Structure formats: C-alpha cells, structure tokens
PDB file of C-alpha atoms in Angstrom:
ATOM      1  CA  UNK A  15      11.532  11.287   6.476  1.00  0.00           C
ATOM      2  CA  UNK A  16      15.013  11.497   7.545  1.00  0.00           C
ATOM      3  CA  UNK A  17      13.629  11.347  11.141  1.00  0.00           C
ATOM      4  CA  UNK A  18      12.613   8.071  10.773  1.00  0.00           C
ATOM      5  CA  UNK A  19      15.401   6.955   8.659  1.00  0.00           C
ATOM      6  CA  UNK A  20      18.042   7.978  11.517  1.00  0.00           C
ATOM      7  CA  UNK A  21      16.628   5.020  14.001  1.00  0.00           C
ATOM      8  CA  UNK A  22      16.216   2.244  10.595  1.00  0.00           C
ATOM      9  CA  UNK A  23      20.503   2.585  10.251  1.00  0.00           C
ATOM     10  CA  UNK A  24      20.617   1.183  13.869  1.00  0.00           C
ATOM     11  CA  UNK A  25      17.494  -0.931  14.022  1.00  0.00           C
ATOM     12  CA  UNK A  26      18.770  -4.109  14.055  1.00  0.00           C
ATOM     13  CA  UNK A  27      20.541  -3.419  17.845  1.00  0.00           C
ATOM     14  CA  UNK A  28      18.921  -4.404  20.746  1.00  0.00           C
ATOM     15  CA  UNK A  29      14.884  -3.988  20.417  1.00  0.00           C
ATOM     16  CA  UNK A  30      15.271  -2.547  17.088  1.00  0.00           C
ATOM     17  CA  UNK A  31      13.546   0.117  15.588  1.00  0.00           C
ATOM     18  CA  UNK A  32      11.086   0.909  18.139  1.00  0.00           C
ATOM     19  CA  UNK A  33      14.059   1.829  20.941  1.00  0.00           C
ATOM     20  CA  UNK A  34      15.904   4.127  18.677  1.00  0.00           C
ATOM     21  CA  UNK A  35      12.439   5.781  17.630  1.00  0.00           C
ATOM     22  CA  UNK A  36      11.652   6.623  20.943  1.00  0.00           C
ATOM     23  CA  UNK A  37      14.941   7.402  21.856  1.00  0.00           C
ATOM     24  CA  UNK A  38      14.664   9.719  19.211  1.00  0.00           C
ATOM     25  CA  UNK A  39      11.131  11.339  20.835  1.00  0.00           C
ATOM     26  CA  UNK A  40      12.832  11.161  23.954  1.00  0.00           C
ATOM     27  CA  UNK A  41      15.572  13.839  22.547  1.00  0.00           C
ATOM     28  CA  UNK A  42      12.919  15.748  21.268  1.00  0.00           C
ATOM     29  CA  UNK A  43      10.879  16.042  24.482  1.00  0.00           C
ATOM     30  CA  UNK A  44      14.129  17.161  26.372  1.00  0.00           C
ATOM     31  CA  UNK A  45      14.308  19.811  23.391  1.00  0.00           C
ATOM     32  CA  UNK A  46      10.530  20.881  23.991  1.00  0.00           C
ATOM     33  CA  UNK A  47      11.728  20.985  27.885  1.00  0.00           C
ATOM     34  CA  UNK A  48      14.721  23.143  27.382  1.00  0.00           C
ATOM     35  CA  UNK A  49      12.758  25.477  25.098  1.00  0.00           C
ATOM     36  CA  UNK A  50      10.262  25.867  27.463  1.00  0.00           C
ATOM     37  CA  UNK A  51      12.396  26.857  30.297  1.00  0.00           C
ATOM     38  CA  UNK A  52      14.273  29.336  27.674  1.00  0.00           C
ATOM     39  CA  UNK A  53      11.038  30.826  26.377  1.00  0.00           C
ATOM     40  CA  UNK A  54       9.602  31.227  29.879  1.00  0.00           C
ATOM     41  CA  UNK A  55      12.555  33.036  31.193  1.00  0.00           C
ATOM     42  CA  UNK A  56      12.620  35.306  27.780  1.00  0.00           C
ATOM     43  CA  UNK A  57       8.407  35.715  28.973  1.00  0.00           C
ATOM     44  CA  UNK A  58       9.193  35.910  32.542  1.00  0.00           C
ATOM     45  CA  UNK A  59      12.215  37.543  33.777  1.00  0.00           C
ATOM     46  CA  UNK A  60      12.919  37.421  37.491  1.00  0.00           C
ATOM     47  CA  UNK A  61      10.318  35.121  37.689  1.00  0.00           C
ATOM     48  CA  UNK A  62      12.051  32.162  38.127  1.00  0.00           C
ATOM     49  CA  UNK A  63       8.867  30.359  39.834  1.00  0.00           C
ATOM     50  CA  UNK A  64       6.553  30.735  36.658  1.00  0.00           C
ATOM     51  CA  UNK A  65       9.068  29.308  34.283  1.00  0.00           C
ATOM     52  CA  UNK A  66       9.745  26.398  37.119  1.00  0.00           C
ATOM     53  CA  UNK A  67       6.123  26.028  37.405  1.00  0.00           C
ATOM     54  CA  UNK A  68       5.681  25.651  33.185  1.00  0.00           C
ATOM     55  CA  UNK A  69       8.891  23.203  33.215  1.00  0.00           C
ATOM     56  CA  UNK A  70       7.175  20.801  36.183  1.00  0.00           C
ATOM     57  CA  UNK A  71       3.832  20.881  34.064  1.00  0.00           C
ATOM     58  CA  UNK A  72       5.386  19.748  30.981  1.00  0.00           C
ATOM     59  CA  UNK A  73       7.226  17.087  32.652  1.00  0.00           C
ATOM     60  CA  UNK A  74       4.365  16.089  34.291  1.00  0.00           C
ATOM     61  CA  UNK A  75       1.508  15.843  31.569  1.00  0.00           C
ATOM     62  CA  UNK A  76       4.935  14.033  29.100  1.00  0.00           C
ATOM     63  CA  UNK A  77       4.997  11.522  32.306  1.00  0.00           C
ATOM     64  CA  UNK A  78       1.286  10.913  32.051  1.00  0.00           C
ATOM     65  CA  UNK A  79       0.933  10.019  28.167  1.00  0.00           C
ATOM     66  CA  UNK A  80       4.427   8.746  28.159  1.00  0.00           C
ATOM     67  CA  UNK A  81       3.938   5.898  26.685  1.00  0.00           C
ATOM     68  CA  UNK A  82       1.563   7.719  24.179  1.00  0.00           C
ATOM     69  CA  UNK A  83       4.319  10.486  23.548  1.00  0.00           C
ATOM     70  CA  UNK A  84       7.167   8.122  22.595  1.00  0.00           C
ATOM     71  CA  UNK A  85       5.416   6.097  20.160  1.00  0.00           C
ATOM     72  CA  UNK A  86       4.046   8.737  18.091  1.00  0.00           C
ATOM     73  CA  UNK A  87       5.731  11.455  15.878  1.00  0.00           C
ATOM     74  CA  UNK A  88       3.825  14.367  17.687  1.00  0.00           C
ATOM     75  CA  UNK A  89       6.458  15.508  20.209  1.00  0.00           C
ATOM     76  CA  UNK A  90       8.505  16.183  17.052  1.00  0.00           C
ATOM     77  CA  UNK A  91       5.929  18.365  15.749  1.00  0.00           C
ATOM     78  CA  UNK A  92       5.681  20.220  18.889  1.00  0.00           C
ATOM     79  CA  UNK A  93       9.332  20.676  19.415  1.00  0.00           C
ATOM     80  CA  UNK A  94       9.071  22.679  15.824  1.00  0.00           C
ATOM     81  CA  UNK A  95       6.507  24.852  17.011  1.00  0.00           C
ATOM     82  CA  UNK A  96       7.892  25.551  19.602  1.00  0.00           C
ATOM     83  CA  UNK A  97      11.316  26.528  18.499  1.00  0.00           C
ATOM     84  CA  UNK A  98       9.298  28.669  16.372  1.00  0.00           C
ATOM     85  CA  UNK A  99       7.921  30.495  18.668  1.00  0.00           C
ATOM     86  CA  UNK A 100      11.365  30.806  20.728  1.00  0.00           C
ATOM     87  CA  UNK A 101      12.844  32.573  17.045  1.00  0.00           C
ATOM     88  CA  UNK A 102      10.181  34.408  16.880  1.00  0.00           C
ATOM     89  CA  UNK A 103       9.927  35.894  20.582  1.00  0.00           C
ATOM     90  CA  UNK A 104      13.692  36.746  19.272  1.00  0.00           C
ATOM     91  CA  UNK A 105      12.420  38.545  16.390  1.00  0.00           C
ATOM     92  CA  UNK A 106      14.381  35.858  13.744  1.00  0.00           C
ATOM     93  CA  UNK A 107      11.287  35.739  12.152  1.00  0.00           C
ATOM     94  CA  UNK A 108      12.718  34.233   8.571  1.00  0.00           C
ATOM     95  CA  UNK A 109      14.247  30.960  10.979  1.00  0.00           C
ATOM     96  CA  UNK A 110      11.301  30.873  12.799  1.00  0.00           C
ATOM     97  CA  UNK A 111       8.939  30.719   8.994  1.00  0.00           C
ATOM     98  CA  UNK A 112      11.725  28.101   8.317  1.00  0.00           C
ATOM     99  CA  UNK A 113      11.280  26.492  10.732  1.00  0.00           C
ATOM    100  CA  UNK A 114       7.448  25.943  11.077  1.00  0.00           C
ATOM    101  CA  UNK A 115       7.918  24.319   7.464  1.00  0.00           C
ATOM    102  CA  UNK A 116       9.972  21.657   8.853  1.00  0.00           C
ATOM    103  CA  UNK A 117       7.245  21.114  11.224  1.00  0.00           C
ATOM    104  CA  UNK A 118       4.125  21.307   8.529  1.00  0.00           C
ATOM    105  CA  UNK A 119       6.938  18.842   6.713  1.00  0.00           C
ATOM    106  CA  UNK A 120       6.228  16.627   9.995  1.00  0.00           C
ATOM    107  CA  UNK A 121       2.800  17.040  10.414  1.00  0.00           C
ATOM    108  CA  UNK A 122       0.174  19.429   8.682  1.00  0.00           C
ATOM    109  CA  UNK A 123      -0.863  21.192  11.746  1.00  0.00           C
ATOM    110  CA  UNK A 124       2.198  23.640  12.133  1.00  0.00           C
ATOM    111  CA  UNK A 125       1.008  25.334   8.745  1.00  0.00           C
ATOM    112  CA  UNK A 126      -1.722  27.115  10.742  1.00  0.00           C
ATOM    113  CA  UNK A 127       1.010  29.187  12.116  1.00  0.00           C
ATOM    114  CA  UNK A 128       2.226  31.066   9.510  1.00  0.00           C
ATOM    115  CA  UNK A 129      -1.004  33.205   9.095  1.00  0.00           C
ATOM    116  CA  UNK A 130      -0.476  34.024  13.294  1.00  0.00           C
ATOM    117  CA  UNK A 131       3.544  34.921  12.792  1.00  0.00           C
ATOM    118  CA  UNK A 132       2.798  36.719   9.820  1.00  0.00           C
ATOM    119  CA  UNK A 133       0.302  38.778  11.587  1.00  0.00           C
ATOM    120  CA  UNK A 134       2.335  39.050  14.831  1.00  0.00           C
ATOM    121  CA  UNK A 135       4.965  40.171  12.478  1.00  0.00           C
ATOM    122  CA  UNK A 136       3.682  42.897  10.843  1.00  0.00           C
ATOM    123  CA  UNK A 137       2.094  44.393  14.015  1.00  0.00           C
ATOM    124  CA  UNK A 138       5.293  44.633  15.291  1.00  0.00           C
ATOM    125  CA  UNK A 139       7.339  45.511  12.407  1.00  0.00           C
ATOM    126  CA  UNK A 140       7.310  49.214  10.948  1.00  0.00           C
ATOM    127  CA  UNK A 141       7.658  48.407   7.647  1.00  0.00           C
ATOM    128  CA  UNK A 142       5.021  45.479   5.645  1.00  0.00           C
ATOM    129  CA  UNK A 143       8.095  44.836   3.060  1.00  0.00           C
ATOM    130  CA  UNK A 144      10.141  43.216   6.375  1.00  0.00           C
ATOM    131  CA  UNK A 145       7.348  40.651   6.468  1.00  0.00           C
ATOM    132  CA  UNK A 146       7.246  39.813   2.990  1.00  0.00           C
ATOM    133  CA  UNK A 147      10.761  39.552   3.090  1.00  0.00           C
ATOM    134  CA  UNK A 148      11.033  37.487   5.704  1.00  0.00           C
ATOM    135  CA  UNK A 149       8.272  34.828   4.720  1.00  0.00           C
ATOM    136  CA  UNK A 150       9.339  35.444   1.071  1.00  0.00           C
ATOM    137  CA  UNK A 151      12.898  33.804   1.979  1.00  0.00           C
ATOM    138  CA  UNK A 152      11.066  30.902   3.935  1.00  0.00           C
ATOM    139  CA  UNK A 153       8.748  30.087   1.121  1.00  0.00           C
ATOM    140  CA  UNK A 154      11.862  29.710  -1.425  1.00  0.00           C
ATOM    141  CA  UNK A 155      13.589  27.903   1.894  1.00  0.00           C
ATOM    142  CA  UNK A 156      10.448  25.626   2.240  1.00  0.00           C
ATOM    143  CA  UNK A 157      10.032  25.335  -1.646  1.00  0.00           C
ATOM    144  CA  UNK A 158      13.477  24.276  -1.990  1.00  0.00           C
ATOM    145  CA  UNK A 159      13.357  21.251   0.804  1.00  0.00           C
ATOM    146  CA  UNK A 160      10.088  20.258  -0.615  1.00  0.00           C
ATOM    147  CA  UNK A 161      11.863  19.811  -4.328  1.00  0.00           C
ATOM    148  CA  UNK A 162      15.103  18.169  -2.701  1.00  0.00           C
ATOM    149  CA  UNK A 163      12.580  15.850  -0.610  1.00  0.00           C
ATOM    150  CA  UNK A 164      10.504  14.835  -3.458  1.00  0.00           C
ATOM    151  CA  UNK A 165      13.995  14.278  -5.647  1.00  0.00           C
ATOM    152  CA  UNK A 166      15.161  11.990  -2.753  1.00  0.00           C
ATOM    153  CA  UNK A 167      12.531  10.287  -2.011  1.00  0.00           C
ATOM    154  CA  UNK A 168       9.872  10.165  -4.389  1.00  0.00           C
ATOM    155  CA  UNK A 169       8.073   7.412  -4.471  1.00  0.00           C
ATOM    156  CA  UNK A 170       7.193   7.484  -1.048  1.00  0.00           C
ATOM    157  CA  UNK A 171       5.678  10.692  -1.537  1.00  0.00           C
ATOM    158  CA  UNK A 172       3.695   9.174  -3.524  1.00  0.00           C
ATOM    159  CA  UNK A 173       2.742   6.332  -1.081  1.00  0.00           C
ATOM    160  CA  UNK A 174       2.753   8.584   1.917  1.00  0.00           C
ATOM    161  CA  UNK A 175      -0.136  11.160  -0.148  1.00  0.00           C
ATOM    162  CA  UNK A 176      -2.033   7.841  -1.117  1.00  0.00           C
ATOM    163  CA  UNK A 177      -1.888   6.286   2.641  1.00  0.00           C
ATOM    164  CA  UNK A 178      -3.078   9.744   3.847  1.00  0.00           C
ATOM    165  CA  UNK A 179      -5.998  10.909   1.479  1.00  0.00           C
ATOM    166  CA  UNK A 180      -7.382   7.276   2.457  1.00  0.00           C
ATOM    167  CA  UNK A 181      -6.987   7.803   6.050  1.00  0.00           C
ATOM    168  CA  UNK A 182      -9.168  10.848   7.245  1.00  0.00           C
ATOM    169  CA  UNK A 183      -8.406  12.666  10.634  1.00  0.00           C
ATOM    170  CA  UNK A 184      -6.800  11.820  13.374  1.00  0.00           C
ATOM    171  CA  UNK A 185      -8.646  13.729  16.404  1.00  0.00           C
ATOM    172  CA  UNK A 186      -5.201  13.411  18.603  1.00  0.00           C
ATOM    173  CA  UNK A 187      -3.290  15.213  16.035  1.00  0.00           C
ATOM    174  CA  UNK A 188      -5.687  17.772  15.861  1.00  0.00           C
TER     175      UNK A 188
END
C-alpha cells in the first residue's frame, strides 16, 4: 500500500498520479537492472559478456512491453524476487524470506518461493535448525508487517480481499 500512497502525496503535479506511478516502476526496473548485473557477476565471474548479455535482454524485453511494464505493479513484484534471490545467492537467507514477504505483500505469486529457498536452504546448510531459524524469524518478520498493515490500513484490507475474491486470475500475473 505504501507504494501507491508515495505517488498520491504528489499527484496533483503535472499529469498526476499516473507520472509519479510510473516513475515509481521506472525506479524499480532500474533496481531489477542493477540486480541483474550484480547477480550475474556473483553467477558469472570473469564473464563479463554473459552478465552484459542478461543486462541487454532485460533492457530489451522492459523496452518492448514498456508501456505494459509502467502501468502495472508487476515490475515491483519482480524487483522483490529478485533481490531475493541476490540475498540468497549471499547466503542472508532470513533477508531474503523477508524479503519475498514484501513481495507476496505485493502480489501473491512471490509466496511460491519460500518452499524453493527453504529447500535450497537446507541442501546447503549442515544443520535443518539454521533453516527453521531463519524462516522462523521471517514468519514473525512477515507476521508482524501483516498486523501493523492491517492496524494501518484496515478497511482497505477489507475492500482490497472483497475486490479480489470477485476478480479471478489474471493470466499476466501468473
């Protein structure tokens, strides 16, 4: 919610709303760019050409759906994942569980990470009690924003559950 409260306090400069918003997705895609290029030199080192080659793709398929892109809250969702995955690669796994909450917060669809981290996690990890740990202090992290969320701004959870559970599936957000 805050995300689309930040462009509202300045909405009523220039075009309004819709500027800031994408404005807004436009900082978000440079964040999804920038993560990109981090996690494909973390991925590739000393393979500079790779990670240039996944930084021209993204720029290129965000220049084709640009208009798409800006106007929806998607990029946001992605940017979460993403950092995610760059915490994770860097073995912060508790930020990176944190993290994909904010996302699911966003949109659903980041939830159907934690299942993969947790996994990831524990293959990697020596001892099961890191894991639980770790997602143990995300879940009260998550729990916690959910409760100060729904103290905020509660009546528009209630509006935003009843506008949802009406609307069915979007098959771009999928």
């Amino acid at each position: 919610l805050p995300f689309f409260v930040m462009p509202a306090l300045v909405g009523g400069v220039g075009n309004g709303y819709a500027l800031f918003y994408r404005i807004l997705m436009l900082l978000f895609d440079i964040g999804c760019l920038l993560l990109i290029s981090s996690t494909g030199k973390r991925l590739f080192p000393g393979q500079n050409r790779k990670v240039l080659f996944a930084a021209i793709s993204y720029l290129a398929l965000t220049a084709i759906s640009f208009q798409v892109l800006y106007d929806r809250f998607d990029i946001a969702a992605a940017f979460f994942i993403m950092l995610a995955i760059h915490l994770a690669l860097r073995g912060r796994w508790p930020w990176a569980y944190l993290v994909i909450w904010l996302g699911a917060f966003i949109k659903v669809f980041p939830a159907i990470l934690f299942p993969i981290f947790i996994m990831i996690q524990a293959s990697s990890e020596k001892r099961i009690s890191s894991v639980v740990r770790d997602f143990g202090m995300a879940l009260t992290g998550g729990i916690i924003m959910l409760i100060g969320s729904i103290s905020i701004f509660g009546d528009w959870w209630g509006y935003m559950l009843e506008y949802h559970g009406r609307r069915g599936i979007q098959i771009e957000s999928v």
